[in-house]
Coordinates of C-alpha atoms and ligand atoms in Angstrom, one line a residue:
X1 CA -33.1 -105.1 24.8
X2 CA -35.6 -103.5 22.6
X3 CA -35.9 -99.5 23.2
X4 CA -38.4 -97.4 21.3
X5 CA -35.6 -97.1 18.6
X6 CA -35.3 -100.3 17.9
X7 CA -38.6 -100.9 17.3
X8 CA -39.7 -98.4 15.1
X9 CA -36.6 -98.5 12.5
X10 CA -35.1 -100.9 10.2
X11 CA -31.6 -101.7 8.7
X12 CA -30.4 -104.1 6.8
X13 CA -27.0 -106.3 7.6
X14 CA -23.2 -105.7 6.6
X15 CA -20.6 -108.8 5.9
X16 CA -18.2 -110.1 8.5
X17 CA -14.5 -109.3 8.1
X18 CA -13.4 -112.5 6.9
X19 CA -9.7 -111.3 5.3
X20 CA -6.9 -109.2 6.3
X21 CA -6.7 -105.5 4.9
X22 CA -4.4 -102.7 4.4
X23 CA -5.6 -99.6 5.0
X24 CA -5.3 -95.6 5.8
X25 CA -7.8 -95.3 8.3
X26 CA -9.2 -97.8 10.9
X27 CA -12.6 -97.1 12.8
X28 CA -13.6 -99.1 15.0
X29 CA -17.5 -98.6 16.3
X30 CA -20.3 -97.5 14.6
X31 CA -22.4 -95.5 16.7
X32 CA -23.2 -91.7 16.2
X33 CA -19.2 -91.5 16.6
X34 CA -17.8 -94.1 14.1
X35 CA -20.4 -93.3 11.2
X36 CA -19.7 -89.4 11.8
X37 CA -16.4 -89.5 11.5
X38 CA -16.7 -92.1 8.7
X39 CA -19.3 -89.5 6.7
X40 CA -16.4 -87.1 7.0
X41 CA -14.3 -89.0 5.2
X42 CA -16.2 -90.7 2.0
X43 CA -14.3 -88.1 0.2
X44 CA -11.5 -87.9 1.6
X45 CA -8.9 -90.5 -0.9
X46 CA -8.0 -92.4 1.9
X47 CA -8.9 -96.1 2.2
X48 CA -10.9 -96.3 5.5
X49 CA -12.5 -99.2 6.8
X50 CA -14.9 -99.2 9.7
X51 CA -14.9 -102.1 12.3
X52 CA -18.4 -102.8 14.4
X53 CA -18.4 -105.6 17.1
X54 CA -22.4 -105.9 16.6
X55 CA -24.7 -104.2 14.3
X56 CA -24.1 -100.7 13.8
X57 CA -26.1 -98.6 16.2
X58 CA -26.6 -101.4 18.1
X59 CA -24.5 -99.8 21.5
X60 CA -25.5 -96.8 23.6
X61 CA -26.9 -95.0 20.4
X62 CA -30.1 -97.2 20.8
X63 CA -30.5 -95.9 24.2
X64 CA -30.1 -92.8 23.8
X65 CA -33.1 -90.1 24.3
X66 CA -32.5 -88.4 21.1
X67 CA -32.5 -84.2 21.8
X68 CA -30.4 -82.5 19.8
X69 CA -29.6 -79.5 22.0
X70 CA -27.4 -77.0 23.4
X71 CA -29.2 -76.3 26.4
X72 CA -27.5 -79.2 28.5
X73 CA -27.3 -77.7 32.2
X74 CA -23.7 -78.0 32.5
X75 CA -22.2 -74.5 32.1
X76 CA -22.1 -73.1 35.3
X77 CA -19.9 -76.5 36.3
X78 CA -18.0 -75.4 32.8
X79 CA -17.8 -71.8 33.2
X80 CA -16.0 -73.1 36.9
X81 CA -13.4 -74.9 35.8
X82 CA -12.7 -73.5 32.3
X83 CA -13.5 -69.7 32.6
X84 CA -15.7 -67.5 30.0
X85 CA -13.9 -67.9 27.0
X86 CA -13.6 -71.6 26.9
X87 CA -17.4 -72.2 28.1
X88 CA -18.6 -69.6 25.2
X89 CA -16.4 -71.9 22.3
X90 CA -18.1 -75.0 23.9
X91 CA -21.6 -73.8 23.6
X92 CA -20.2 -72.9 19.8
X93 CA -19.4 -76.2 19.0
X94 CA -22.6 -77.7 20.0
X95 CA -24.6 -75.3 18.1
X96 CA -22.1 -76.2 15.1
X97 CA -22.9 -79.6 15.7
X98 CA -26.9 -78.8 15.5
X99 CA -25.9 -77.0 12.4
X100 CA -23.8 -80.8 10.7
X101 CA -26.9 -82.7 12.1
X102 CA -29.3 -80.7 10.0
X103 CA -27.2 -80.2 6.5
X104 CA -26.8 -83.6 6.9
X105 CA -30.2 -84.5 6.6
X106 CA -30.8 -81.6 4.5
X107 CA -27.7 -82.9 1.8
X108 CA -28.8 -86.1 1.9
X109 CA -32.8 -86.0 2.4
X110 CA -33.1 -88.2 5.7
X111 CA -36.1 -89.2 7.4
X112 CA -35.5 -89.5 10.6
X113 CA -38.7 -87.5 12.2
X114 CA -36.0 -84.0 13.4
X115 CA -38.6 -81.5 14.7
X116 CA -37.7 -78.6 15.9
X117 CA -38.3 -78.6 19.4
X118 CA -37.5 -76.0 21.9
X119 CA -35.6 -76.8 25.3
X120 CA -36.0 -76.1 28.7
X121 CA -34.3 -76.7 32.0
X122 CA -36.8 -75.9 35.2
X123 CA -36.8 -76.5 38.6
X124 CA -39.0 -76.5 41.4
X125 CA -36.6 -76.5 44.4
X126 CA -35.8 -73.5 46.3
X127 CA -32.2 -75.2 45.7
X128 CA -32.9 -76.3 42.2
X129 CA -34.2 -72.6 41.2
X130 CA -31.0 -70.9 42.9
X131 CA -28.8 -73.2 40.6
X132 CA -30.8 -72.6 37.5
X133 CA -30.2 -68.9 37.7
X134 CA -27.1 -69.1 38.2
X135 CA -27.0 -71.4 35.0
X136 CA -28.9 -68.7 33.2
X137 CA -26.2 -65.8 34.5
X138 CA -23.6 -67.9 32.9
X139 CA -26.1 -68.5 29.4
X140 CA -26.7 -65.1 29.5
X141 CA -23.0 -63.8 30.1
X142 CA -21.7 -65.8 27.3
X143 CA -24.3 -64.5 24.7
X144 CA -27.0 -67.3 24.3
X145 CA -30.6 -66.0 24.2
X146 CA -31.6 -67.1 27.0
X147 CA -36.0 -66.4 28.3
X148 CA -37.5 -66.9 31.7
X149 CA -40.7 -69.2 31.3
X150 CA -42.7 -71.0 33.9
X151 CA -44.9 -73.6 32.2
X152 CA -44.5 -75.6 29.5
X153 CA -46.4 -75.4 26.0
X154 CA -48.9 -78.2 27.4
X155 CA -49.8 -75.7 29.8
X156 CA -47.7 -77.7 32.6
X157 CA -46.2 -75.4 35.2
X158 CA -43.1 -75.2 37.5
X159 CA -41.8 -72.5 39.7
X160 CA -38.5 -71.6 37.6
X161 CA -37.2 -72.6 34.4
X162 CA -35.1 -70.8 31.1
X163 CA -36.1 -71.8 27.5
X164 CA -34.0 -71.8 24.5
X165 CA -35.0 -72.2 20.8
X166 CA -33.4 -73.6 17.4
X167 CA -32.8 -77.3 19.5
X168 CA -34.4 -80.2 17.6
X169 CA -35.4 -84.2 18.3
X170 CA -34.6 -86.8 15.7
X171 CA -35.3 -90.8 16.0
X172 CA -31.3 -91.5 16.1
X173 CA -31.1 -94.9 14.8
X174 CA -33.4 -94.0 11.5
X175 CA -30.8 -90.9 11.2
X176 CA -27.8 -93.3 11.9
X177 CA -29.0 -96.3 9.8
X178 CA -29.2 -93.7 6.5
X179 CA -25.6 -92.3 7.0
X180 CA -24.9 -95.8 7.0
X181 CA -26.3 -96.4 3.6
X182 CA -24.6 -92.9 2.6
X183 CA -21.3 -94.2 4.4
X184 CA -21.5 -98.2 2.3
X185 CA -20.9 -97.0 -1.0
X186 CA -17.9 -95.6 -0.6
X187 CA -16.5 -96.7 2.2
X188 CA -16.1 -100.5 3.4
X189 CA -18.6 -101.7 7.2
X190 CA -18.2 -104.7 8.7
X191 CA -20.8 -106.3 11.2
X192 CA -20.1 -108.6 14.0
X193 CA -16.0 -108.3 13.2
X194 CA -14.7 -107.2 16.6
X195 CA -11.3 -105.7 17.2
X196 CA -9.7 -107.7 19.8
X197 CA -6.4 -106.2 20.2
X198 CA -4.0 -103.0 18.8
X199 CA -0.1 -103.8 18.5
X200 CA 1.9 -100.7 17.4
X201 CA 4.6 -101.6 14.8
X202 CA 6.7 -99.2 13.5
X203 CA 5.0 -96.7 11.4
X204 CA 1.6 -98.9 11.5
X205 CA -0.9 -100.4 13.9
X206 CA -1.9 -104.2 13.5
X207 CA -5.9 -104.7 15.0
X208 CA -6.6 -108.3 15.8
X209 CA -10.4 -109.1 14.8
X210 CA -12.3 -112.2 15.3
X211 CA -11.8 -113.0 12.2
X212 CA -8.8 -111.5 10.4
X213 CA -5.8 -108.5 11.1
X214 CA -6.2 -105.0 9.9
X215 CA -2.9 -103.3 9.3
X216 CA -3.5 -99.3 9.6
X217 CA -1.6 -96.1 9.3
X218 CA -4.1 -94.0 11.4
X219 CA -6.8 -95.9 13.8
X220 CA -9.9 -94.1 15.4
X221 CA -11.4 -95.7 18.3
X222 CA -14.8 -94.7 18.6
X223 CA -16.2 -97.7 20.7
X224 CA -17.3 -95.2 23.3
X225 CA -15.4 -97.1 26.4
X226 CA -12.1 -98.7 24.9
X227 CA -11.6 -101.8 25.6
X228 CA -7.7 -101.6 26.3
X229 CA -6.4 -99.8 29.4
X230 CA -3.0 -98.3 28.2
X231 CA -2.2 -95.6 26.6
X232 CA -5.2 -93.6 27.6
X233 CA -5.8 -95.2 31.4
X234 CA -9.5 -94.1 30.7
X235 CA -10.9 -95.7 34.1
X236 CA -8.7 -93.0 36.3
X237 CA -10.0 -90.0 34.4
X238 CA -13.8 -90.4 34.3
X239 CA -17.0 -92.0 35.6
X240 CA -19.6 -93.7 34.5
X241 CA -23.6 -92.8 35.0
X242 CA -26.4 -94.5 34.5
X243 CA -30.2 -93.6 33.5
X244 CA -33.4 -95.3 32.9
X245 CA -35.7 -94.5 29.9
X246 CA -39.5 -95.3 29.6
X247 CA -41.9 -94.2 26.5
X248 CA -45.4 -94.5 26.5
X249 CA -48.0 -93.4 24.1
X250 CA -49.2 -90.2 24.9
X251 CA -49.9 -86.3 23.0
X252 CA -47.2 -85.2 21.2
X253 CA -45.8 -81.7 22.1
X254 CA -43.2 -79.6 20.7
X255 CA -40.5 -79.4 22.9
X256 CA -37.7 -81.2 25.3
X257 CA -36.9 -80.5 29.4
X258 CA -34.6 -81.0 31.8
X259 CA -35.3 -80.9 35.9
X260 CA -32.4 -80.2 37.3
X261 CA -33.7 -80.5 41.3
X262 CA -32.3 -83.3 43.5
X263 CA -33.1 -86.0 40.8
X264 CA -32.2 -85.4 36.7
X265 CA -35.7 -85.8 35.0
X266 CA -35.6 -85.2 31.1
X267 CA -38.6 -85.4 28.9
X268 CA -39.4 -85.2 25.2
X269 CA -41.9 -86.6 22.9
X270 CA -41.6 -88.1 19.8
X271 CA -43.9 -89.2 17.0
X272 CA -44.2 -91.2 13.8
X273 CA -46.6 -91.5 11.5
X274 CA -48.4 -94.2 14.2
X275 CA -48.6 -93.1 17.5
X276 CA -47.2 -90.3 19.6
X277 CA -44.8 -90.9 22.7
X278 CA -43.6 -88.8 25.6
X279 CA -40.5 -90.1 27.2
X280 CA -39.0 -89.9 30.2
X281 CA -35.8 -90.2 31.5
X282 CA -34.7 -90.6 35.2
X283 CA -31.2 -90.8 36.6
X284 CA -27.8 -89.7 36.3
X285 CA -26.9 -92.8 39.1
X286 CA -23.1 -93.5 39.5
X287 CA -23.0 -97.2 38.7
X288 CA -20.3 -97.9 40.7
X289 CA -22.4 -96.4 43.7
X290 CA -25.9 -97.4 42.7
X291 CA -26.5 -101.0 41.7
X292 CA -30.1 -101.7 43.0
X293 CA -31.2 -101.1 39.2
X294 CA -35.2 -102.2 39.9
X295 CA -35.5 -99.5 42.8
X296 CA -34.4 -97.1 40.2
X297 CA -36.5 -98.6 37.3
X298 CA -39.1 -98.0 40.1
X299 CA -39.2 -94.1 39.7
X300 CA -40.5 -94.0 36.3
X301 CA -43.7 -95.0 38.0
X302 CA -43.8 -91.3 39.4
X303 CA -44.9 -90.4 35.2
X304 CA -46.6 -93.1 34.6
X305 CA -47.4 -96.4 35.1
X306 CA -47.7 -98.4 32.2
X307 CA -45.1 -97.8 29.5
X308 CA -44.8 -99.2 26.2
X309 CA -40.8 -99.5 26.3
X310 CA -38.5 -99.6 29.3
X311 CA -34.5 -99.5 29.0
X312 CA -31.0 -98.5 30.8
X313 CA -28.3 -96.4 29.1
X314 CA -25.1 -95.7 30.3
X315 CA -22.3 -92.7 29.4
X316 CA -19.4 -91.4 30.4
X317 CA -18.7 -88.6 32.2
X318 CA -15.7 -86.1 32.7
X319 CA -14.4 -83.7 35.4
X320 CA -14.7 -80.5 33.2
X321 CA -18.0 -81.5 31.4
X322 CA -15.6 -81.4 27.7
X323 CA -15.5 -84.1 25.6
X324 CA -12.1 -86.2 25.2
X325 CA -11.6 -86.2 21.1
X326 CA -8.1 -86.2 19.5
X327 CA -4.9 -88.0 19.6
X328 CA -4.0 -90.2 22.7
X329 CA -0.6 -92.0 20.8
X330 CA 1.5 -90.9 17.4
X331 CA -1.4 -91.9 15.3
X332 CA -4.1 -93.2 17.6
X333 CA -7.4 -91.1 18.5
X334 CA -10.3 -91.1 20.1
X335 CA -13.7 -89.7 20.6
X336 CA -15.7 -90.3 23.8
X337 CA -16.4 -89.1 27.2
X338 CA -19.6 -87.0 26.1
X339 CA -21.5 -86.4 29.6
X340 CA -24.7 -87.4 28.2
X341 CA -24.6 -85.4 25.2
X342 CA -23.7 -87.9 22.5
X343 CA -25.9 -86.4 19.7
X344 CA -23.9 -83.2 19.4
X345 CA -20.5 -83.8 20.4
X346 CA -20.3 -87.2 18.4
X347 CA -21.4 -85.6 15.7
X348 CA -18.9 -82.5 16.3
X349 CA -16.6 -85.8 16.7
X350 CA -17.3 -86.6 13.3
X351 CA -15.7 -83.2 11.9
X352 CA -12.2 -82.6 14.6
X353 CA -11.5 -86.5 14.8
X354 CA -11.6 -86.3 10.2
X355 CA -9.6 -82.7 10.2
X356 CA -6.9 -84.4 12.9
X357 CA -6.4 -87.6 11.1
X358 CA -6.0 -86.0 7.2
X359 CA -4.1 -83.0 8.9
X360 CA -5.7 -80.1 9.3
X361 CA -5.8 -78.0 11.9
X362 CA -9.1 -77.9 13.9
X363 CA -10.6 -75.2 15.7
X364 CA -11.5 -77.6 18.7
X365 CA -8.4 -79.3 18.8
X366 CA -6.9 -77.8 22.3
X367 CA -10.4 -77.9 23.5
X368 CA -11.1 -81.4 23.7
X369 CA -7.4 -82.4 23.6
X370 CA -8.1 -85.9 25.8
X371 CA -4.2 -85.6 27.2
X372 CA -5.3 -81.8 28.7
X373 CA -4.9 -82.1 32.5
X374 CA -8.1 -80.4 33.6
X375 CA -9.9 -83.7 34.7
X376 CA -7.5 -83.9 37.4
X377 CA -10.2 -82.8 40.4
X378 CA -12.3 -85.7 38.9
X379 CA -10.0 -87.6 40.8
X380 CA -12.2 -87.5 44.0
X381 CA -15.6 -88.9 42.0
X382 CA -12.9 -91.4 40.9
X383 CA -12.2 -92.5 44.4
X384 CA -15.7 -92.6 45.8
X385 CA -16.4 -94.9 42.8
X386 CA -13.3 -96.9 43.5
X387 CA -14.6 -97.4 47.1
X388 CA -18.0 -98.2 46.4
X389 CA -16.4 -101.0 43.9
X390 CA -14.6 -102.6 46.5
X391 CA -17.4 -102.6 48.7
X392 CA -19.5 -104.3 46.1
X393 CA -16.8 -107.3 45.7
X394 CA -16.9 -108.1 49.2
X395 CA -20.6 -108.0 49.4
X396 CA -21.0 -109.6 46.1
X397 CA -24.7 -111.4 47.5
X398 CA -26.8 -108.7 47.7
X399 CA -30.2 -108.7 49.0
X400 CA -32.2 -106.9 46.6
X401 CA -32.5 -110.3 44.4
X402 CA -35.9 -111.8 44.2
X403 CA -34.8 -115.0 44.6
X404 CA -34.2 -116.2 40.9
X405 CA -30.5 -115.1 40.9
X406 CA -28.0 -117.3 43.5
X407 CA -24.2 -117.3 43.0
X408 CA -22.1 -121.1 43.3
X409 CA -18.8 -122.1 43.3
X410 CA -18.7 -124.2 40.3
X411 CA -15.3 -126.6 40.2
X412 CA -13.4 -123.9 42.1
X413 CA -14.9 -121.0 39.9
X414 CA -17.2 -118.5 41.0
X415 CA -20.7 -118.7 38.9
X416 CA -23.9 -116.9 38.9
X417 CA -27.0 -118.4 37.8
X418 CA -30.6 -116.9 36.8
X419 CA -33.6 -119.1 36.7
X420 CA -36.0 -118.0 34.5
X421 CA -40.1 -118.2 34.9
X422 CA -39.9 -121.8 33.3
X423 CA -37.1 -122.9 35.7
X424 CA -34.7 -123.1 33.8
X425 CA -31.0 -122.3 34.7
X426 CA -28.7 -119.7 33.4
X427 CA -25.0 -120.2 34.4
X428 CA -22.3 -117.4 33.4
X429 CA -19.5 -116.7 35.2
X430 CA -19.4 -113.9 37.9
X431 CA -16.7 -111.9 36.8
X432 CA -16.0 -109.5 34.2
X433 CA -13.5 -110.5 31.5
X434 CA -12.3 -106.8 31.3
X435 CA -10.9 -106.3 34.5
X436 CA -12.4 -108.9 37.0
X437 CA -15.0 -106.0 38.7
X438 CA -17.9 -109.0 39.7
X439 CA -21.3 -108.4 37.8
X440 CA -24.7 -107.2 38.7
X441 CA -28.0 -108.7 38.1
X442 CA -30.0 -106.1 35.7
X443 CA -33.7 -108.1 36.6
X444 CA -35.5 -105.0 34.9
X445 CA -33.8 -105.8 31.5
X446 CA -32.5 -109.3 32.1
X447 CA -28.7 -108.6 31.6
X448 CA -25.4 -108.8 33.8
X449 CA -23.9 -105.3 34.2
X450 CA -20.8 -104.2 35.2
X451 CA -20.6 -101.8 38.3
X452 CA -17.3 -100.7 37.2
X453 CA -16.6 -99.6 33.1
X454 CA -20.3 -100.6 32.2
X455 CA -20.2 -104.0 30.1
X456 CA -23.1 -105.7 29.7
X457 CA -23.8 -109.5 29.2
X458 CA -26.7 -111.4 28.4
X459 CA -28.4 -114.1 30.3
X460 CA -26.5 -116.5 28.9
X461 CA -23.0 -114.7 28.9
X462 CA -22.4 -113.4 25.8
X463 CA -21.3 -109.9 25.3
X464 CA -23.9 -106.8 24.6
X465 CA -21.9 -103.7 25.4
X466 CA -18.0 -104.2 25.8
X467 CA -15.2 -102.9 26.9
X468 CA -15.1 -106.2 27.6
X469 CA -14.6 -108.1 24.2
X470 CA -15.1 -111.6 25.5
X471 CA -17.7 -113.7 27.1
X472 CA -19.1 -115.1 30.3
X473 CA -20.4 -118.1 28.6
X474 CA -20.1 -120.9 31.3
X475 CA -18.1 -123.9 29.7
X476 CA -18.1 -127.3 32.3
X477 CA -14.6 -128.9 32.1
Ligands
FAD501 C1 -30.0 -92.3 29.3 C2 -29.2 -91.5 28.3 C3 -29.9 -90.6 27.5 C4 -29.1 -89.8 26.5 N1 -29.8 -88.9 25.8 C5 -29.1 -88.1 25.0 C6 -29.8 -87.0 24.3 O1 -31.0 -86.8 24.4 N2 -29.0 -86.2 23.5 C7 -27.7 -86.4 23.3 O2 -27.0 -85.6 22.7 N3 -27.0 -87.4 24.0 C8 -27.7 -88.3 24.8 N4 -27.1 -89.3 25.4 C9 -25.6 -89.6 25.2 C10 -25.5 -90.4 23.9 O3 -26.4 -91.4 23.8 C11 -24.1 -91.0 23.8 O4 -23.1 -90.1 24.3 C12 -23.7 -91.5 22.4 O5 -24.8 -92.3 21.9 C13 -22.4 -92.3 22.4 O6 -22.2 -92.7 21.1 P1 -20.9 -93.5 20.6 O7 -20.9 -93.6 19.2 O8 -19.7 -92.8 21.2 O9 -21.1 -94.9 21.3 P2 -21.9 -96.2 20.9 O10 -23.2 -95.8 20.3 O11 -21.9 -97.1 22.0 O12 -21.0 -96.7 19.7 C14 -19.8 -97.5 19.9 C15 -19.9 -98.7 19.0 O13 -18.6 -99.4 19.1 C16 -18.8 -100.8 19.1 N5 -17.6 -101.4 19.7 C17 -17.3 -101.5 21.0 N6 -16.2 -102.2 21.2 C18 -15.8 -102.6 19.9 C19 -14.7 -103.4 19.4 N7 -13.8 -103.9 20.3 N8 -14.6 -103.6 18.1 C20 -15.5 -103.1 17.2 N9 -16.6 -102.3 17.6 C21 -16.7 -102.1 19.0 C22 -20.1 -101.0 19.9 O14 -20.7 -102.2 19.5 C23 -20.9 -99.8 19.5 O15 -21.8 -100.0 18.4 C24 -27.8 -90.0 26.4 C25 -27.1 -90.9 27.2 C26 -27.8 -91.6 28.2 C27 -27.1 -92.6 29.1

């Protein structure tokens, strides 16, 4: 699945875990999350090691759009649930998190094309507009500098929309492939080594990995959806949304938008020294009710009709709009759960997750506490989700195929097969391994996608994007 990222960076490969090790510190991912919260500890005097399952950057990091921004349309739906005080300290963090993102690069001279860019959220909708100053009531109230504007610096114009400076864009895998580099000399990776279990022991945890056991006094899971359902029960306490992505070569303009009508439209631009691209995001489906992934490729036609790169991305999404990161057992934490704003809060994630696990008290601790029980009135987006699942298991067929996927009963096992443009036929099994929810034909990107926690498979089974850690590889008997 090759994004725009992808395309235009380069990294070069870690070894396998191919021993067992003793350590302080376990991560295990390395996406914005992992390597932040990796950075934050090269000093540290711990021994850390950090666990990928693929290449690092390889997972929703890719897909991501890239704005570094604290203009992010949620604080009205924060300011609801978690009052003035809280909502100002969240819009703190993330421009903390801007500040980390820039020292970073700054300390450490990386090139990874930041610009500054302003941001803008506008509308056009006589219900969009009401919402949007309601959003800016809110901005305003809490003390961010908020202007009315109504068109764009290209001269594009809308009826209503606020506009915020000191945001930024950055090409996140050239900014995530350097902290690796950083991260490396002091601090062990390991590529395609997969944790495939945690047993706690007494005053340790063992990790199972494909290829060895990693005994650990602290472990970090930072593999944005956790594979493993208990202790946190992550699939009653959050959903899971999904967005296409297109880039096409086009002017390049200084700044990053949000519609926020009916349908969530983002846009920003990005260029190298190459070419120039505008990109386009639209989305924010619920993939457990909204599995007809062409029809929704099919809106990025409404920019434009050729584009260069085409792609899906996936995150997950709380009932207060706050980040889970902290401790969910003794010495077990986590850092997910960023409602589509990855770049800052897994970079934040990078600086409570290191101050929890060597001790220190952090400012954003009760915050993002992932055992607070504000998420509770997510319960009823969990329930429509729940429905729509079962829904899709009993009408597991569905129509929107072109005819080059069919589903078998293969020996007494249920099978799905994909014939590509030579004919040929690609047999997986139909369900997946994390917990049985039966896949979906992605025939946009080519993949088998899970309605319910968001795995992804390839054409011929083998895993992309867990929480599944195993297969669908079809074996005959
Ligand atoms: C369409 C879209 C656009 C977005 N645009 C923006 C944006 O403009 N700005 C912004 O701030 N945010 C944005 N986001 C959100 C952001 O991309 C994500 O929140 C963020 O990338 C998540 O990073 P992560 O490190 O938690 O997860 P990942 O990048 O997925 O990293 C987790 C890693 O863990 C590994 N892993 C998984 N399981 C295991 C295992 N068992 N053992 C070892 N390793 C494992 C995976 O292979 C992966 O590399 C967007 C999200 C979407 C869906």
């Amino acid at each position: 699945m090759e994004t725009l990222w992808t395309a235009t960076s380069n990294d070069n490969d870690c070894l396998e875990l191919k021993k067992d090790e003793d350590v302080d510190i376990l991560i295990i991912g390395g996406g914005i999350t992992g390597l932040s919260i990796a950075y934050n500890l090269i000093n540290s005097r711990k021994k850390v090691i950090l666990l990928e399952a693929n290449k690092v950057g390889s997972g929703i990091t890719s897909r991501t759009t890239g704005k570094i921004t604290y203009l992010q349309g949620h604080y009205l739906d924060i300011y609801k649930k978690n009052g003035r005080f809280l909502t100002k300290k969240y819009l703190n963090s993330q421009k903390e998190a801007i500040e980390i993102i820039k020292r970073t690069i700054l300390d450490n001279n990386i090139k990874c094309d930041l610009e500054e860019a302003s941001s803008y959220l506008f509308a056009d909708t006589k219900k969009g507009i009401e919402a949007l100053k309601e959003e800016k009531r809110v901005l305003k109230d809490i003390g961010c500098n908020v202007q009315v504007v109504k068109n764009f610096p290209d001269k594009k114009k809308f009826a209503y929309g606020i506009k915020v400076q000191d945001t930024y864009t950055f090409h996140p895998l050239k900014y995530l492939y350097s902290l690796k580099k950083i991260i490396k000399k002091k601090i062990p990776i390991y590529e395609n080594s997969r944790v495939l279990s945690i047993e706690k022991k007494d005053n340790y945890y063992l990790a199972k990995c494909n290829n060895g056991f990693v005994k650990a006094k602290k472990v970090v899971i930072a593999s944005f959806y956790p594979y493993f359902l208990k202790p946190f029960f992550m699939p009653l306490k959050v959903t899971l949304e999904k967005s296409v992505v297109g880039a096409f070569i086009d002017k390049y303009y200084k700044y990053s938008a949000i519609n926020v009508d009916k349908e969530n439209v983002s846009i920003r631009f990005y260029k190298d020294k190459d070419n120039s691209y505008k990109i386009y995001l639209s989305g924010g489906y619920n993939i457990a009710c909204e599995n007809n992934i062409k029809e929704n490729f099919s809106k990025l036609k409404k920019e434009a009709n050729n584009y260069n790169y085409i792609w899906s991305n996936i995150d997950i999404m709380t009932g207060d709009y706050m980040p889970f990161m902290g401790r969910i057992d003794d010495n077990l934490f986590i850092a997910t759960g960023y409602n589509t704003w990855g770049m800052t809060n897994g970079t934040l994630a990078g600086k409570v997750i290191s101050d929890m696990v060597l001790g220190y008290y952090n400012t954003y601790e009760e915050l993002f506490n992932p055992k607070r029980k504000n998420y509770a009135h997510n319960f009823l987006a969990v329930t429509s989700s729940v429905k729509s699942l079962i829904k899709e298991m009993v009408y597991h067929k569905k129509k929107w195929y072109d005819g080059k996927v069919s589903f078998r009963k293969i020996d007494g096992k249920d099978v799905s097969i994909y014939k590509d443009n030579i004919g040929r036929e690609h047999i997986v099994y139909s369900k997946c391994p994390h917990l049985g929810c039966n896949l979906v034909f992605n025939e946009v990107e080519k993949t088998w996608d899970c309605p319910c926690h968001g795995s992804r498979f390839d054409i011929d089974g083998y895993v992309i994007n867990g929480p599944s850690n195993y297969n669908i590889t079809y074996k005959k008997d």
